[in-house]
Coordinates of C-alpha atoms in Angstrom, one line a residue:
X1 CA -51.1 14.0 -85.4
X2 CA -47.9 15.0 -87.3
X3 CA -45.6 17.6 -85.7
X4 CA -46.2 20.0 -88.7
X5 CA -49.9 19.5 -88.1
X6 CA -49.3 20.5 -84.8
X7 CA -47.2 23.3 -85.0
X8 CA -49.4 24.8 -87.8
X9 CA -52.4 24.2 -85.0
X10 CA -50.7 26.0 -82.5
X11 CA -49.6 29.0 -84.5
X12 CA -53.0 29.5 -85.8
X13 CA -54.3 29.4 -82.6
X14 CA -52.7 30.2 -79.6
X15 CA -49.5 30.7 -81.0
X16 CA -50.8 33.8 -83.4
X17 CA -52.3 35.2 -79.9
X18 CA -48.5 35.3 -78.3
X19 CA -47.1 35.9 -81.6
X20 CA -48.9 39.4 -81.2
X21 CA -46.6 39.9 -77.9
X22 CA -43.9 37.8 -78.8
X23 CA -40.1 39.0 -78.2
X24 CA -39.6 38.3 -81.9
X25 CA -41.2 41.5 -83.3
X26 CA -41.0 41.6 -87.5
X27 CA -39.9 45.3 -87.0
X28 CA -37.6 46.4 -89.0
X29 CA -36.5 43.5 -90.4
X30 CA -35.4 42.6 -87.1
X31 CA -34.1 38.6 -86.5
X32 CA -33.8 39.4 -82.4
X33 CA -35.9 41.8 -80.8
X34 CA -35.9 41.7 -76.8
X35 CA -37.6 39.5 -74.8
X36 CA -40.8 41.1 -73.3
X37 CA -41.4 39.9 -69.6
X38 CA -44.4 38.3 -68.5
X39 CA -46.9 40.8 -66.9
X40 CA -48.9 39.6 -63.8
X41 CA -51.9 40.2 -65.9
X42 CA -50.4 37.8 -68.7
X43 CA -49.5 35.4 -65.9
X44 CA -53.1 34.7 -64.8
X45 CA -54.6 34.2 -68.2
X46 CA -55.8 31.1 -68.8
X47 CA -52.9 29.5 -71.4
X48 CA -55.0 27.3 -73.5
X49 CA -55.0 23.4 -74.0
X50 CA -51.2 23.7 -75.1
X51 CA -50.1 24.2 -72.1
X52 CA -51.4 20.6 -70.9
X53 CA -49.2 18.5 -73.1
X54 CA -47.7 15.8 -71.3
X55 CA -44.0 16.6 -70.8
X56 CA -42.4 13.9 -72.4
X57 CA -44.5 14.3 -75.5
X58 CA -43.8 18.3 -75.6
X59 CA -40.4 18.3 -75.2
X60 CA -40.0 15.6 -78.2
X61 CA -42.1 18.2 -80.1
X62 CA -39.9 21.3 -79.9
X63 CA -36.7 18.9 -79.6
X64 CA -37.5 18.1 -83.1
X65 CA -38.6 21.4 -84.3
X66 CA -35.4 22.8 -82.9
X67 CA -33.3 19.7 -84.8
X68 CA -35.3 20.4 -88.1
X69 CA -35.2 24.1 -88.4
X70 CA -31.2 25.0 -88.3
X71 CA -31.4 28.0 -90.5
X72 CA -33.0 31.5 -90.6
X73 CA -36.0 31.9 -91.4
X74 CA -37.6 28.5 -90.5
X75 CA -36.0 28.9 -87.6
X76 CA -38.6 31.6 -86.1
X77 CA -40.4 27.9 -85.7
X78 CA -38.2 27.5 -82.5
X79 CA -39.2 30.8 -81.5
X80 CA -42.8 30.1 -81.9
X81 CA -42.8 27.4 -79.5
X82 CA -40.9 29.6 -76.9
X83 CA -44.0 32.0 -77.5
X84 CA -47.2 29.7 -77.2
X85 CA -47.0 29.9 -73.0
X86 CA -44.8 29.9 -70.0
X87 CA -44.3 25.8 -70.1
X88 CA -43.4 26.0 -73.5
X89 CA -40.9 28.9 -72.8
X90 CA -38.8 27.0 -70.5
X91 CA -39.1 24.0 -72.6
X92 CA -37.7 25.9 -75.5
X93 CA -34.8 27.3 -73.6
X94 CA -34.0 24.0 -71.6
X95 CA -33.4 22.5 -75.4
X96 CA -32.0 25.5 -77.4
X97 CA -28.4 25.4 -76.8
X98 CA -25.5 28.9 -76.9
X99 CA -23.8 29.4 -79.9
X100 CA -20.8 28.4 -78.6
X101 CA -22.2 24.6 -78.2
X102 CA -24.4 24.7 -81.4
X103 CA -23.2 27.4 -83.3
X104 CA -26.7 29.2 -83.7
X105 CA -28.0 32.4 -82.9
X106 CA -31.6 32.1 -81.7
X107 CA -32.8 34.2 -79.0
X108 CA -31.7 37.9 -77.9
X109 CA -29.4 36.6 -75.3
X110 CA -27.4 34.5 -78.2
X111 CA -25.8 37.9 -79.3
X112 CA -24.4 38.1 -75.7
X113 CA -22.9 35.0 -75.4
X114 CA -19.6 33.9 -77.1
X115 CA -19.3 32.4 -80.7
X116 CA -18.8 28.6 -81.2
X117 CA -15.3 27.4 -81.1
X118 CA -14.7 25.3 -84.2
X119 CA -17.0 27.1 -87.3
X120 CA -17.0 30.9 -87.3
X121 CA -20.2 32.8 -87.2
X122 CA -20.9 34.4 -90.3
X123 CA -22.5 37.6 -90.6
X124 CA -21.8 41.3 -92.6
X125 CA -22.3 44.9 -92.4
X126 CA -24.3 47.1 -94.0
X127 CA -23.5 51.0 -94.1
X128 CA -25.9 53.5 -94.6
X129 CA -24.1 56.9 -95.1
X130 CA -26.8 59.1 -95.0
X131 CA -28.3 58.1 -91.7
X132 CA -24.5 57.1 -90.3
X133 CA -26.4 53.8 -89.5
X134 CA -24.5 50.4 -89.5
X135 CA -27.1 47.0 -89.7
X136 CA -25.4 43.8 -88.7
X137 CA -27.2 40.6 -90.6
X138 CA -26.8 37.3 -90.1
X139 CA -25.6 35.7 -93.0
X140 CA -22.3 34.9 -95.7
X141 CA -23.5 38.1 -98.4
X142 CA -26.5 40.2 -98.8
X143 CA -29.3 37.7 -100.2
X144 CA -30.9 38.9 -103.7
X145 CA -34.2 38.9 -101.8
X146 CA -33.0 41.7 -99.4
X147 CA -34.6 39.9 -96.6
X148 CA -31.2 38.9 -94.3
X149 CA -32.4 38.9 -90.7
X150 CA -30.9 41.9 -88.6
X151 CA -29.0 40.9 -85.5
X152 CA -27.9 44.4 -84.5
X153 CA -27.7 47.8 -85.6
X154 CA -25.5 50.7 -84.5
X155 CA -25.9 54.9 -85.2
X156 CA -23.0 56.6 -85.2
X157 CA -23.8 60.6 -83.0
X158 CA -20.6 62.7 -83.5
X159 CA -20.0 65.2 -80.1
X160 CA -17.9 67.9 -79.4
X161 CA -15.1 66.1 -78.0
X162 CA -15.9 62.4 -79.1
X163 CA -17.5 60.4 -81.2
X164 CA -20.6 57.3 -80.2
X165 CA -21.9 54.0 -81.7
X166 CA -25.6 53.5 -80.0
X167 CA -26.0 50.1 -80.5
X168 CA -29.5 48.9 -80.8
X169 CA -31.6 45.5 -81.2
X170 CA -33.8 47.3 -84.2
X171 CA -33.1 49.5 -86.5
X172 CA -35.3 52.9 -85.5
X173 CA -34.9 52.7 -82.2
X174 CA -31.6 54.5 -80.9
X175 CA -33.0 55.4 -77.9
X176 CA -30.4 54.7 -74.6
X177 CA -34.3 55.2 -72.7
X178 CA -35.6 52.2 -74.9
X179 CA -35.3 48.3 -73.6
X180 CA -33.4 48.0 -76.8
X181 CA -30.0 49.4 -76.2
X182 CA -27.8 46.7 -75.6
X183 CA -24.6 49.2 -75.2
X184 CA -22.2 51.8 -76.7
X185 CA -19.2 52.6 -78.2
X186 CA -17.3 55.9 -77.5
X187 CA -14.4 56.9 -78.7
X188 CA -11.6 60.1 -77.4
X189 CA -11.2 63.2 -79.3
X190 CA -8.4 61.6 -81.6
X191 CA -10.2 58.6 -82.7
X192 CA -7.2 56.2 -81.5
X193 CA -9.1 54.9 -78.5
X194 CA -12.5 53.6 -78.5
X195 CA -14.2 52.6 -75.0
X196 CA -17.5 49.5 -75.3
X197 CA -19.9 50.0 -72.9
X198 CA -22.5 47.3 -72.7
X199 CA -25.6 47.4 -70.5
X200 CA -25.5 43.5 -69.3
X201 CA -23.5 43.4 -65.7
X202 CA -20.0 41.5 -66.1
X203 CA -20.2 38.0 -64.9
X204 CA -16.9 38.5 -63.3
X205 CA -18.4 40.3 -60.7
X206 CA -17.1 43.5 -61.4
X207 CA -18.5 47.1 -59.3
X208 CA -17.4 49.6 -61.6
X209 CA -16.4 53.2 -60.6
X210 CA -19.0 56.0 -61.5
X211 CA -17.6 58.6 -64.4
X212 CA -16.8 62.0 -62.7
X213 CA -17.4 63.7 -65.8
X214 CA -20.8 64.0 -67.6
X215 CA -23.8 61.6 -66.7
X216 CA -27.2 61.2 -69.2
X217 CA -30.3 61.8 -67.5
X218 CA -34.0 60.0 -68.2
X219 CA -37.1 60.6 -66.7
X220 CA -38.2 57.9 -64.6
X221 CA -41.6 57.2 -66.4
X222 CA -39.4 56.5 -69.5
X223 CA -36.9 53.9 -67.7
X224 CA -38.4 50.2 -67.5
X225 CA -37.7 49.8 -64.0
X226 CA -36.6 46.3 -64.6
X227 CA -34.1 48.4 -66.8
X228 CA -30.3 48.5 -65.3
X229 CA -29.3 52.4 -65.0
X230 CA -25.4 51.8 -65.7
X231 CA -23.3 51.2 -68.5
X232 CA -20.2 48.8 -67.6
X233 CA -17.2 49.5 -69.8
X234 CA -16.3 45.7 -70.5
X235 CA -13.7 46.4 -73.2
X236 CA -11.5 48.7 -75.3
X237 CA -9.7 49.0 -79.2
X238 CA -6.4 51.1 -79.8
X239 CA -5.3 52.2 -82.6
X240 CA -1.6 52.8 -83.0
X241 CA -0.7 56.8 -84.3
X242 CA 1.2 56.6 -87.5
X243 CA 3.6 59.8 -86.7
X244 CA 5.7 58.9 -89.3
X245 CA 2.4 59.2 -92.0
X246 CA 4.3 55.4 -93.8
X247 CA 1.9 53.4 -95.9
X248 CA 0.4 50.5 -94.4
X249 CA -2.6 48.9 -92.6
X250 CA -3.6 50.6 -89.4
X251 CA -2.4 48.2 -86.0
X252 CA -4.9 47.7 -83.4
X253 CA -4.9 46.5 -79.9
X254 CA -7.9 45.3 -78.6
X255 CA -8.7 44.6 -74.6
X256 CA -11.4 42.6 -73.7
X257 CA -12.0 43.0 -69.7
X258 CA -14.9 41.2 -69.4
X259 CA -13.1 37.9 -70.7
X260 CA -10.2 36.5 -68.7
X261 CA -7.5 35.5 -70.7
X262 CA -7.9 31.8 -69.2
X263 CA -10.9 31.2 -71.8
X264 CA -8.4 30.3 -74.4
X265 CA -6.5 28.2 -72.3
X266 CA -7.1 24.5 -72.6
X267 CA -10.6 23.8 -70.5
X268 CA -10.9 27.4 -70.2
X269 CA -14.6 29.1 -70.5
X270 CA -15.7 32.4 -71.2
X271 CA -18.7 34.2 -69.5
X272 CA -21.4 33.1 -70.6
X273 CA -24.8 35.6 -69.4
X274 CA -27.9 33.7 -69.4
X275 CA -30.4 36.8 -69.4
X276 CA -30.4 39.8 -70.3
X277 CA -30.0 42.8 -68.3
X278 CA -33.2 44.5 -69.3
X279 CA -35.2 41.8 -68.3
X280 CA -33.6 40.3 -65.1
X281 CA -36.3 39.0 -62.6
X282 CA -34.3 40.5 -59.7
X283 CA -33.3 44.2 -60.1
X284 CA -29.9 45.5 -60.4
X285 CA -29.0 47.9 -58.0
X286 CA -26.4 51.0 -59.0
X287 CA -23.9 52.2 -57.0
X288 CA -25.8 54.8 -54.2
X289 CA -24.4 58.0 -55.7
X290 CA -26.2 57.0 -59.5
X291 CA -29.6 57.4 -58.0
X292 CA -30.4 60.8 -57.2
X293 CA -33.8 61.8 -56.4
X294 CA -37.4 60.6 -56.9
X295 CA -37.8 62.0 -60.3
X296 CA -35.2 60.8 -62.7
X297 CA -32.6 58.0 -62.8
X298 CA -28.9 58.9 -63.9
X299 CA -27.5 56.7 -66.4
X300 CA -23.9 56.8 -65.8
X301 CA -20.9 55.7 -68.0
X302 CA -17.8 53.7 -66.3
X303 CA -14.3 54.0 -68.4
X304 CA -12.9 52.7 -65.5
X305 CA -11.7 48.8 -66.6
X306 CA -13.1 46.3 -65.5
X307 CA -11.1 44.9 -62.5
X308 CA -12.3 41.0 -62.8
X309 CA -12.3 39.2 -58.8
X310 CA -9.4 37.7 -58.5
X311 CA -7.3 40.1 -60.4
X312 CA -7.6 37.7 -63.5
X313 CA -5.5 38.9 -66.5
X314 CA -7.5 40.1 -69.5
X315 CA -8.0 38.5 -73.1
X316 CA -5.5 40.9 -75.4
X317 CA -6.0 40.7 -79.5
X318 CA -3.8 42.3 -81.8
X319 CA -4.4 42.5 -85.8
X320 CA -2.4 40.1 -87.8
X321 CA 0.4 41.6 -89.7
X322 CA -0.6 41.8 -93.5
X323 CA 2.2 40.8 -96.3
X324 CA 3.0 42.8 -99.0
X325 CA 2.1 41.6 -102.4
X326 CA 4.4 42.7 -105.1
X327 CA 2.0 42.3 -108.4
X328 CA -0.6 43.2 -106.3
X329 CA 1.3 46.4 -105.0
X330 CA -0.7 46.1 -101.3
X331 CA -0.9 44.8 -98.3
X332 CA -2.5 41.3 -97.9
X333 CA -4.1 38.4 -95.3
X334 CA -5.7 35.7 -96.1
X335 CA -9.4 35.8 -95.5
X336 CA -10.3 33.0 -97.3
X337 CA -12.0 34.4 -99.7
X338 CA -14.5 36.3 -97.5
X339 CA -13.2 39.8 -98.5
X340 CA -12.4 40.6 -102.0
X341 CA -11.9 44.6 -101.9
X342 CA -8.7 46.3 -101.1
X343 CA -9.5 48.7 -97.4
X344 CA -7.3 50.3 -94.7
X345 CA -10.5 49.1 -92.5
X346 CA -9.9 45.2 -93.2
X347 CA -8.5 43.5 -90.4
X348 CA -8.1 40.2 -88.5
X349 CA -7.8 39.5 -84.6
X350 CA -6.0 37.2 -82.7
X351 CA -4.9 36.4 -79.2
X352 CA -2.0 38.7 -77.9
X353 CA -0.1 35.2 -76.5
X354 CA 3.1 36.0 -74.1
X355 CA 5.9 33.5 -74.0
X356 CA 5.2 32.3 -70.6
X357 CA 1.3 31.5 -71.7
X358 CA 0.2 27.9 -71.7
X359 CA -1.3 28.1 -75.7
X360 CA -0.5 25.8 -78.0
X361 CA 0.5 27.2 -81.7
X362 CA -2.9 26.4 -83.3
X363 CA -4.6 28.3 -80.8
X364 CA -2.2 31.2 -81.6
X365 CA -2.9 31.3 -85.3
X366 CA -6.5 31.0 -84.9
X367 CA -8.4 34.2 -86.3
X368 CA -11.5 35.4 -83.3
X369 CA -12.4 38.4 -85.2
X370 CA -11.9 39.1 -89.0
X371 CA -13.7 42.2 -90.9
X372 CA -13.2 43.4 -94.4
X373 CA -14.9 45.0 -97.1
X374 CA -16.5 43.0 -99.9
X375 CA -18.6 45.6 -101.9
X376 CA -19.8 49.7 -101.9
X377 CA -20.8 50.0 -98.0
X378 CA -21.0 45.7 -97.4
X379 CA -18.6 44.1 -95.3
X380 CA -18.1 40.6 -93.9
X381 CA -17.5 39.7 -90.2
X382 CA -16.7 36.5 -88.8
X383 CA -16.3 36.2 -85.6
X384 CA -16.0 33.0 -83.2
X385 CA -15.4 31.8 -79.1
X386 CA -14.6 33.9 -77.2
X387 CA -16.1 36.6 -78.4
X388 CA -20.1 37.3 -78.7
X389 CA -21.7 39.2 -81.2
X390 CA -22.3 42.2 -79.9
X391 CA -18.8 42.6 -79.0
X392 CA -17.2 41.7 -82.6
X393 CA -19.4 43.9 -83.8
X394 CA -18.9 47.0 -81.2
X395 CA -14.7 46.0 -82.3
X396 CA -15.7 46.5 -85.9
X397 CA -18.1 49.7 -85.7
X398 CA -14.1 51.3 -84.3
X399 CA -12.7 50.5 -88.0
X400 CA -15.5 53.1 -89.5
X401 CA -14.7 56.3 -87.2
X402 CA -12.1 58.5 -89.0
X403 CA -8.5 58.3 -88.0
X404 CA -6.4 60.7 -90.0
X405 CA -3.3 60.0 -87.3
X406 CA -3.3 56.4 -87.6
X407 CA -3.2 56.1 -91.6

């Protein structure tokens, strides 16, 4: 039988049946959608004849189907076959590599794990004023189809005293109660300092300090208890004041606590989670003052840094300094063509190297992060290793808050 024959068997079968529960939900648009975990119920379901294959023979099937399909959509196919049963599932992942070794985004977790190192990640923005909604897509420029696959999306809630990005893994659901929220961004009453919160513990090992000020509340029958109750703040942006009020591109500082500055050291890694939070076998347990009685479970925020074990120091970016153009009459970097419109917002990121660091020049010069507009409410980002998606973009949602000190 051919392998197309066989993955059109399986999808009609009983790959439409786990389809129906599949992680990959076609809502909203959205390209990654959480993984649901199996149910004990699920579990002793019979799994159907694909489940027999003989090893050797399955994992040639999806090894091809994974080497075939490189681009979005045909390559929900890979998905598929992580969706027919349980030994397909661990099949799949066993052969679908991070995007830092294959520079792909395929399942949730991709979005958590850092970029490749060579190629850039290419994605863009999408604004939506009147909903102060922000969709990341995966993708160079908006299609003419209007069917880019949604990575992440982000709405902005302004408060008395700050303002916050509720990042999400769809697009209706902004819900902190929902196994969607990946995290948060949360700014001070100024708008020069911008706090990312992000619900998947620090691999670093990191017990952060609960907030002293306010703490959000959900009833326990809304909570997933496979949910984690905390926010860990694994990062922060600056934004220099302009006192001064001179012309010019704003100058940010960006600290990245949950990545040690090693990871851009020759052989150095990054973190790299291999599950997320939400759906961790083992539970997470909160520091003993979160939990407060049986009938709700405080979600607590931590600006506290994260204090890595081992006192490690952490990854530092800063924005390249732009050149002024004198026909042009403004400020200027090369993006390389990937933004064509004129913005105090554009920006790119590099590492904050110190004379006494081991980094070669190259490494230096190397752009990690680079946002800029390209188009009425569209904007590029490109981001690569060290950085994962969901923090690029939680670094590029702080470029959209108003800052009338800093310009």
């Amino acid at each position: 039988m051919m392998l197309k024959s066989i993955v059109r068997e399986f999808r009609d079968g009983i790959g439409s049946k786990s389809l129906e529960k599949a992680c990959w939900r076609c809502r909203a648009s959205s390209v990654i959608a959480p993984d649901e975990p199996t149910t004990q119920s699920e579990s002793l379901q019979p799994q159907g004849r694909w489940a027999d294959l003989p090893s050797e023979l399955l994992f040639d099937i999806i090894q091809r189907v994974e080497e075939s399909e490189t681009k979005w959509p045909a390559r929900t196919a890979v998905v598929s076959c992580g969706s027919v049963c349980k030994s397909w599932r661990e099949v799949t992942n066993e052969i679908v590599k991070t995007p830092e070794q294959c520079g792909q985004l395929t399942f949730p977790i991709s979005l958590k794990q850092p970029g490749p190192r060579e190629a850039p990640i290419h994605c863009y923005i999408r604004r939506d004023r009147a909903s102060s909604t922000y969709f990341l897509y995966h993708g160079l420029v908006p299609s003419e189809m209007g069917n880019d696959k949604l990575l992440l999306a982000a709405k902005r809630i302004r408060r008395a005293t700050c303002t916050e990005f509720v990042i999400s893994l769809v697009s209706d659901d902004f819900s902190r109660a929902s196994n969607t929220y990946v995290g948060k961004l949360r700014s001070n009453f100024l708008g020069t300092k911008f706090n990312i919160f992000d619900t998947q513990p620090p691999c670093g090992g990191a017990s952060p300090t609960q907030q002293s000020g306010r703490a959000h509340k959900f009833h326990s029958k809304q909570v997933s208890p496979r949910m984690p109750v905390c926010n860990y703040n694994i990062g922060s942006v600056s934004y220099e004041l302009n006192v001064l009020r001179t012309k010019g591109p704003r100058r940010m500082h960006c600290v990245m606590d949950s990545i040690p500055f090693s990871s851009i050291e020759e052989g150095g890694t990054a973190p790299t989670p291999t599950n997320l939070a939400h759906f961790l076998d083992q539970s997470i347990s909160p520091p003993p003052e979160i939990t407060k009685g049986k009938d709700f479970i405080t979600n607590s925020s931590f600006p506290s840094p994260i204090q890595p074990v081992g006192a490690v120091d952490p990854l530092v970016l800063k924005n390249k300094a732009p050149r002024w153009h004198e026909q042009l009459q403004c400020w200027c970097l090369n993006f390389k063509g990937r933004v064509t419109v004129a913005s105090v917002k554009n920006f790119q990121l590099a590492a904050a190297v110190e004379p006494f660091h081991n980094i070669g020049e190259p490494e230096q010069d190397r752009t990690i992060l680079q946002f800029g507009k390209i188009g009425k409410d569209i904007f590029t980002m490109d981001y690569c290793y060290p950085l994962s998606a969901f923090q690029a973009f939680a670094v590029c949602l702080s470029s959209f808050d108003t800052k009338p000190v800093c310009e």
